[in-house]
Amino acid sequence: MHSGELNKYLGALLGTCLILMAVHLASGAIFFTPAPAKPGYEVAVKEAQPAGGEAAKPAEQPIEALLGSASAEHGATLAKQCAICHNFKEGQGPKVGPDLYNVVGRKIASVAGFNYSSALKAVNGTWTFDELNKWLTDPRAMVPGTAMTFAGLPNEKQRADIIAYLDTLSPNPVPLPKAAEAAPAAPAAPAESK
């Protein structure tokens, strides 16, 4: 091959590459798509509402009504997830979270030597059954700015079981309401026919 011919082929290849690069840059400028503020796709979903208008949310029972039939044994099983951050026995001291021994009836944010968040320190009150129920439902809703990372427990029966278990962790447990006095009378079930 003659050197002049080789230059023609290399020139043609270089020219083709330059044209392709120019077309790519031009198409990028013409068909520019700005980066989205939030990655992903937004899918609009219309929420179905019942015929009555607003969605009916089941009424939550007072914790006292649920404590009457709560199972401390089941609560001990459920509370195992809490053992990652909390101790349950007297004198073990805090882990990531404060010691939960004798928590029912204790002043909020009062365990000596534990560094509570300023948001929780600002809460005045006592860990009553109702306050523990609010806390276990959603700690961040009860105390915005808390350092507790627990997302909450939506099941009210499970919360009652855990609270009943926490109540047993005390030399003087707070008496739980009796099932008959805490719960309103349930309507009688219809008799089954055979």
PDB file of C-alpha atoms in Angstrom:
ATOM      1  CA  MET A   1       0.000   0.000   0.000  1.00  0.00           C
ATOM      2  CA  HIS A   2       1.211   3.413  -0.930  1.00  0.00           C
ATOM      3  CA  SER A   3       1.672   5.976   1.856  1.00  0.00           C
ATOM      4  CA  GLY A   4      -0.701   8.405   0.095  1.00  0.00           C
ATOM      5  CA  GLU A   5      -3.417   5.778   0.042  1.00  0.00           C
ATOM      6  CA  LEU A   6      -2.906   5.035   3.744  1.00  0.00           C
ATOM      7  CA  ASN A   7      -3.293   8.726   4.529  1.00  0.00           C
ATOM      8  CA  LYS A   8      -6.601   8.777   2.596  1.00  0.00           C
ATOM      9  CA  TYR A   9      -8.009   5.859   4.663  1.00  0.00           C
ATOM     10  CA  LEU A  10      -6.850   7.307   7.984  1.00  0.00           C
ATOM     11  CA  GLY A  11      -8.215  10.712   7.015  1.00  0.00           C
ATOM     12  CA  ALA A  12     -11.583   9.170   6.129  1.00  0.00           C
ATOM     13  CA  LEU A  13     -11.660   7.321   9.466  1.00  0.00           C
ATOM     14  CA  LEU A  14     -10.740  10.472  11.403  1.00  0.00           C
ATOM     15  CA  GLY A  15     -13.330  12.514   9.480  1.00  0.00           C
ATOM     16  CA  THR A  16     -16.031   9.917  10.224  1.00  0.00           C
ATOM     17  CA  CYS A  17     -15.172   9.979  13.933  1.00  0.00           C
ATOM     18  CA  LEU A  18     -15.318  13.801  13.988  1.00  0.00           C
ATOM     19  CA  ILE A  19     -18.727  13.807  12.257  1.00  0.00           C
ATOM     20  CA  LEU A  20     -20.119  11.198  14.703  1.00  0.00           C
ATOM     21  CA  MET A  21     -18.840  13.216  17.658  1.00  0.00           C
ATOM     22  CA  ALA A  22     -20.371  16.428  16.276  1.00  0.00           C
ATOM     23  CA  VAL A  23     -23.748  14.669  15.746  1.00  0.00           C
ATOM     24  CA  HIS A  24     -23.618  13.308  19.316  1.00  0.00           C
ATOM     25  CA  LEU A  25     -22.919  16.761  20.797  1.00  0.00           C
ATOM     26  CA  ALA A  26     -25.621  18.387  18.656  1.00  0.00           C
ATOM     27  CA  SER A  27     -28.229  15.773  19.619  1.00  0.00           C
ATOM     28  CA  GLY A  28     -27.332  16.226  23.304  1.00  0.00           C
ATOM     29  CA  ALA A  29     -27.936  19.963  22.995  1.00  0.00           C
ATOM     30  CA  ILE A  30     -31.190  19.566  21.042  1.00  0.00           C
ATOM     31  CA  PHE A  31     -32.697  16.774  23.154  1.00  0.00           C
ATOM     32  CA  PHE A  32     -31.462  17.956  26.571  1.00  0.00           C
ATOM     33  CA  THR A  33     -33.288  16.390  29.533  1.00  0.00           C
ATOM     34  CA  PRO A  34     -32.634  18.027  32.897  1.00  0.00           C
ATOM     35  CA  ALA A  35     -31.766  15.713  35.815  1.00  0.00           C
ATOM     36  CA  PRO A  36     -34.791  15.090  38.072  1.00  0.00           C
ATOM     37  CA  ALA A  37     -34.805  16.640  41.531  1.00  0.00           C
ATOM     38  CA  LYS A  38     -35.770  13.275  42.999  1.00  0.00           C
ATOM     39  CA  PRO A  39     -34.528  10.071  41.314  1.00  0.00           C
ATOM     40  CA  GLY A  40     -37.057   7.507  40.153  1.00  0.00           C
ATOM     41  CA  TYR A  41     -40.492   7.692  38.638  1.00  0.00           C
ATOM     42  CA  GLU A  42     -43.543   9.242  40.205  1.00  0.00           C
ATOM     43  CA  VAL A  43     -46.599   7.062  39.918  1.00  0.00           C
ATOM     44  CA  ALA A  44     -49.865   8.814  40.640  1.00  0.00           C
ATOM     45  CA  VAL A  45     -52.285   6.515  42.429  1.00  0.00           C
ATOM     46  CA  LYS A  46     -55.795   7.588  43.197  1.00  0.00           C
ATOM     47  CA  GLU A  47     -56.763   6.394  46.665  1.00  0.00           C
ATOM     48  CA  ALA A  48     -60.121   4.701  46.828  1.00  0.00           C
ATOM     49  CA  GLN A  49     -62.441   6.110  49.470  1.00  0.00           C
ATOM     50  CA  PRO A  50     -65.495   4.416  50.851  1.00  0.00           C
ATOM     51  CA  ALA A  51     -68.922   5.672  49.824  1.00  0.00           C
ATOM     52  CA  GLY A  52     -69.248   7.657  53.070  1.00  0.00           C
ATOM     53  CA  GLY A  53     -66.442  10.051  52.117  1.00  0.00           C
ATOM     54  CA  GLU A  54     -63.426   9.884  54.390  1.00  0.00           C
ATOM     55  CA  ALA A  55     -61.718   6.571  55.050  1.00  0.00           C
ATOM     56  CA  ALA A  56     -62.996   4.942  58.213  1.00  0.00           C
ATOM     57  CA  LYS A  57     -60.191   4.235  60.687  1.00  0.00           C
ATOM     58  CA  PRO A  58     -60.921   1.733  63.421  1.00  0.00           C
ATOM     59  CA  ALA A  59     -61.245   3.405  66.789  1.00  0.00           C
ATOM     60  CA  GLU A  60     -58.320   2.677  69.046  1.00  0.00           C
ATOM     61  CA  GLN A  61     -59.189   1.200  72.409  1.00  0.00           C
ATOM     62  CA  PRO A  62     -57.845   2.794  75.581  1.00  0.00           C
ATOM     63  CA  ILE A  63     -54.752   0.956  76.793  1.00  0.00           C
ATOM     64  CA  GLU A  64     -56.436   0.245  80.135  1.00  0.00           C
ATOM     65  CA  ALA A  65     -59.076  -1.855  78.324  1.00  0.00           C
ATOM     66  CA  LEU A  66     -56.362  -3.880  76.593  1.00  0.00           C
ATOM     67  CA  LEU A  67     -54.224  -4.347  79.707  1.00  0.00           C
ATOM     68  CA  GLY A  68     -57.007  -6.271  81.405  1.00  0.00           C
ATOM     69  CA  SER A  69     -56.484  -9.157  78.977  1.00  0.00           C
ATOM     70  CA  ALA A  70     -52.784  -8.588  78.213  1.00  0.00           C
ATOM     71  CA  SER A  71     -50.272 -11.435  78.405  1.00  0.00           C
ATOM     72  CA  ALA A  72     -47.006 -10.580  80.159  1.00  0.00           C
ATOM     73  CA  GLU A  73     -45.533 -13.863  78.875  1.00  0.00           C
ATOM     74  CA  HIS A  74     -46.267 -12.878  75.266  1.00  0.00           C
ATOM     75  CA  GLY A  75     -44.934  -9.407  76.063  1.00  0.00           C
ATOM     76  CA  ALA A  76     -41.638 -10.939  77.254  1.00  0.00           C
ATOM     77  CA  THR A  77     -41.314 -12.664  73.885  1.00  0.00           C
ATOM     78  CA  LEU A  78     -42.110  -9.460  72.002  1.00  0.00           C
ATOM     79  CA  ALA A  79     -39.702  -7.431  74.163  1.00  0.00           C
ATOM     80  CA  LYS A  80     -36.739  -9.516  72.999  1.00  0.00           C
ATOM     81  CA  GLN A  81     -36.393  -7.060  70.114  1.00  0.00           C
ATOM     82  CA  CYS A  82     -35.929  -4.303  72.728  1.00  0.00           C
ATOM     83  CA  ALA A  83     -33.052  -6.229  74.372  1.00  0.00           C
ATOM     84  CA  ILE A  84     -30.769  -5.111  71.563  1.00  0.00           C
ATOM     85  CA  CYS A  85     -30.708  -1.621  73.094  1.00  0.00           C
ATOM     86  CA  HIS A  86     -32.123  -2.044  76.635  1.00  0.00           C
ATOM     87  CA  ASN A  87     -31.467  -4.161  79.735  1.00  0.00           C
ATOM     88  CA  PHE A  88     -34.381  -5.546  81.724  1.00  0.00           C
ATOM     89  CA  LYS A  89     -32.783  -6.742  84.968  1.00  0.00           C
ATOM     90  CA  GLU A  90     -32.063  -4.630  88.015  1.00  0.00           C
ATOM     91  CA  GLY A  91     -28.554  -3.216  88.178  1.00  0.00           C
ATOM     92  CA  GLN A  92     -27.464  -4.143  84.640  1.00  0.00           C
ATOM     93  CA  GLY A  93     -27.272  -0.490  83.626  1.00  0.00           C
ATOM     94  CA  PRO A  94     -27.984   1.121  80.281  1.00  0.00           C
ATOM     95  CA  LYS A  95     -26.931  -0.102  76.849  1.00  0.00           C
ATOM     96  CA  VAL A  96     -27.674   2.119  73.844  1.00  0.00           C
ATOM     97  CA  GLY A  97     -30.958   2.911  75.603  1.00  0.00           C
ATOM     98  CA  PRO A  98     -31.701   3.253  79.322  1.00  0.00           C
ATOM     99  CA  ASP A  99     -32.400   0.330  81.654  1.00  0.00           C
ATOM    100  CA  LEU A 100     -36.096  -0.687  81.529  1.00  0.00           C
ATOM    101  CA  TYR A 101     -36.205  -2.294  84.977  1.00  0.00           C
ATOM    102  CA  ASN A 102     -38.902  -0.574  87.076  1.00  0.00           C
ATOM    103  CA  VAL A 103     -39.885   1.718  84.178  1.00  0.00           C
ATOM    104  CA  VAL A 104     -43.654   1.758  84.905  1.00  0.00           C
ATOM    105  CA  GLY A 105     -44.269   4.643  87.283  1.00  0.00           C
ATOM    106  CA  ARG A 106     -40.765   6.091  86.850  1.00  0.00           C
ATOM    107  CA  LYS A 107     -40.212   9.748  85.949  1.00  0.00           C
ATOM    108  CA  ILE A 108     -39.511  10.171  82.213  1.00  0.00           C
ATOM    109  CA  ALA A 109     -35.790  10.609  81.362  1.00  0.00           C
ATOM    110  CA  SER A 110     -34.646   9.957  84.924  1.00  0.00           C
ATOM    111  CA  VAL A 111     -32.160   7.050  84.816  1.00  0.00           C
ATOM    112  CA  ALA A 112     -28.981   8.324  86.440  1.00  0.00           C
ATOM    113  CA  GLY A 113     -25.942   8.210  84.190  1.00  0.00           C
ATOM    114  CA  PHE A 114     -27.850   7.918  80.932  1.00  0.00           C
ATOM    115  CA  ASN A 115     -27.471  10.722  78.386  1.00  0.00           C
ATOM    116  CA  TYR A 116     -31.035  11.381  77.173  1.00  0.00           C
ATOM    117  CA  SER A 117     -31.779  13.559  74.151  1.00  0.00           C
ATOM    118  CA  SER A 118     -32.672  17.157  74.992  1.00  0.00           C
ATOM    119  CA  ALA A 119     -36.131  16.547  73.492  1.00  0.00           C
ATOM    120  CA  LEU A 120     -36.864  13.737  75.956  1.00  0.00           C
ATOM    121  CA  LYS A 121     -35.342  15.654  78.878  1.00  0.00           C
ATOM    122  CA  ALA A 122     -37.860  18.431  78.163  1.00  0.00           C
ATOM    123  CA  VAL A 123     -40.806  16.056  78.685  1.00  0.00           C
ATOM    124  CA  ASN A 124     -42.272  16.269  82.166  1.00  0.00           C
ATOM    125  CA  GLY A 125     -44.212  13.333  83.428  1.00  0.00           C
ATOM    126  CA  THR A 126     -44.142   9.716  84.434  1.00  0.00           C
ATOM    127  CA  TRP A 127     -44.112   6.500  82.452  1.00  0.00           C
ATOM    128  CA  THR A 128     -47.746   5.580  83.007  1.00  0.00           C
ATOM    129  CA  PHE A 129     -49.512   2.861  81.021  1.00  0.00           C
ATOM    130  CA  ASP A 130     -50.909   5.531  78.705  1.00  0.00           C
ATOM    131  CA  GLU A 131     -47.552   7.287  78.201  1.00  0.00           C
ATOM    132  CA  LEU A 132     -45.808   3.972  77.482  1.00  0.00           C
ATOM    133  CA  ASN A 133     -48.550   3.153  74.969  1.00  0.00           C
ATOM    134  CA  LYS A 134     -48.011   6.484  73.175  1.00  0.00           C
ATOM    135  CA  TRP A 135     -44.242   5.924  73.210  1.00  0.00           C
ATOM    136  CA  LEU A 136     -44.455   2.386  71.850  1.00  0.00           C
ATOM    137  CA  THR A 137     -46.911   3.490  69.159  1.00  0.00           C
ATOM    138  CA  ASP A 138     -44.500   6.069  67.702  1.00  0.00           C
ATOM    139  CA  PRO A 139     -41.665   7.556  69.784  1.00  0.00           C
ATOM    140  CA  ARG A 140     -40.966  10.318  67.247  1.00  0.00           C
ATOM    141  CA  ALA A 141     -44.602  11.424  67.186  1.00  0.00           C
ATOM    142  CA  MET A 142     -44.736  11.581  70.986  1.00  0.00           C
ATOM    143  CA  VAL A 143     -41.372  13.352  71.347  1.00  0.00           C
ATOM    144  CA  PRO A 144     -40.161  14.977  68.115  1.00  0.00           C
ATOM    145  CA  GLY A 145     -36.375  15.088  68.146  1.00  0.00           C
ATOM    146  CA  THR A 146     -35.892  11.960  70.263  1.00  0.00           C
ATOM    147  CA  ALA A 147     -32.777   9.895  69.630  1.00  0.00           C
ATOM    148  CA  MET A 148     -34.760   6.633  69.819  1.00  0.00           C
ATOM    149  CA  THR A 149     -34.655   4.914  66.432  1.00  0.00           C
ATOM    150  CA  PHE A 150     -37.513   2.453  67.090  1.00  0.00           C
ATOM    151  CA  ALA A 151     -40.172   2.970  64.397  1.00  0.00           C
ATOM    152  CA  GLY A 152     -43.097   2.078  66.641  1.00  0.00           C
ATOM    153  CA  LEU A 153     -45.486  -0.811  67.093  1.00  0.00           C
ATOM    154  CA  PRO A 154     -48.869  -0.327  65.374  1.00  0.00           C
ATOM    155  CA  ASN A 155     -50.529  -3.405  66.931  1.00  0.00           C
ATOM    156  CA  GLU A 156     -52.286  -2.262  70.117  1.00  0.00           C
ATOM    157  CA  LYS A 157     -52.580  -5.808  71.545  1.00  0.00           C
ATOM    158  CA  GLN A 158     -48.816  -6.297  71.218  1.00  0.00           C
ATOM    159  CA  ARG A 159     -48.192  -2.926  72.889  1.00  0.00           C
ATOM    160  CA  ALA A 160     -50.460  -3.950  75.786  1.00  0.00           C
ATOM    161  CA  ASP A 161     -48.571  -7.242  76.152  1.00  0.00           C
ATOM    162  CA  ILE A 162     -45.206  -5.454  76.242  1.00  0.00           C
ATOM    163  CA  ILE A 163     -46.478  -2.925  78.797  1.00  0.00           C
ATOM    164  CA  ALA A 164     -47.847  -5.764  80.959  1.00  0.00           C
ATOM    165  CA  TYR A 165     -44.398  -7.402  80.782  1.00  0.00           C
ATOM    166  CA  LEU A 166     -42.597  -4.153  81.646  1.00  0.00           C
ATOM    167  CA  ASP A 167     -44.903  -3.807  84.646  1.00  0.00           C
ATOM    168  CA  THR A 168     -43.658  -7.159  85.972  1.00  0.00           C
ATOM    169  CA  LEU A 169     -40.085  -5.805  86.001  1.00  0.00           C
ATOM    170  CA  SER A 170     -40.478  -4.149  89.359  1.00  0.00           C
ATOM    171  CA  PRO A 171     -40.378  -5.014  93.046  1.00  0.00           C
ATOM    172  CA  ASN A 172     -43.811  -3.315  93.303  1.00  0.00           C
ATOM    173  CA  PRO A 173     -45.685  -3.663  89.992  1.00  0.00           C
ATOM    174  CA  VAL A 174     -48.526  -1.221  89.308  1.00  0.00           C
ATOM    175  CA  PRO A 175     -51.809  -3.179  89.444  1.00  0.00           C
ATOM    176  CA  LEU A 176     -53.191  -3.808  85.952  1.00  0.00           C
ATOM    177  CA  PRO A 177     -56.880  -3.138  85.365  1.00  0.00           C
ATOM    178  CA  LYS A 178     -59.040  -6.255  85.472  1.00  0.00           C
ATOM    179  CA  ALA A 179     -60.479  -7.410  82.138  1.00  0.00           C
ATOM    180  CA  ALA A 180     -64.089  -6.986  83.336  1.00  0.00           C
ATOM    181  CA  GLU A 181     -63.662  -3.447  84.654  1.00  0.00           C
ATOM    182  CA  ALA A 182     -61.380  -2.221  81.855  1.00  0.00           C
ATOM    183  CA  ALA A 183     -63.287  -3.475  78.830  1.00  0.00           C
ATOM    184  CA  PRO A 184     -66.831  -2.440  77.974  1.00  0.00           C
ATOM    185  CA  ALA A 185     -69.348  -5.258  77.850  1.00  0.00           C
ATOM    186  CA  ALA A 186     -69.237  -7.006  74.477  1.00  0.00           C
ATOM    187  CA  PRO A 187     -72.522  -7.813  72.707  1.00  0.00           C
ATOM    188  CA  ALA A 188     -73.562 -11.424  72.992  1.00  0.00           C
ATOM    189  CA  ALA A 189     -72.724 -13.589  69.993  1.00  0.00           C
ATOM    190  CA  PRO A 190     -75.697 -15.057  68.127  1.00  0.00           C
ATOM    191  CA  ALA A 191     -76.341 -18.743  68.784  1.00  0.00           C
ATOM    192  CA  GLU A 192     -75.224 -21.049  65.982  1.00  0.00           C
ATOM    193  CA  SER A 193     -77.830 -23.291  64.403  1.00  0.00           C
ATOM    194  CA  LYS A 194     -76.998 -26.776  63.240  1.00  0.00           C
TER     195      LYS A 194
END
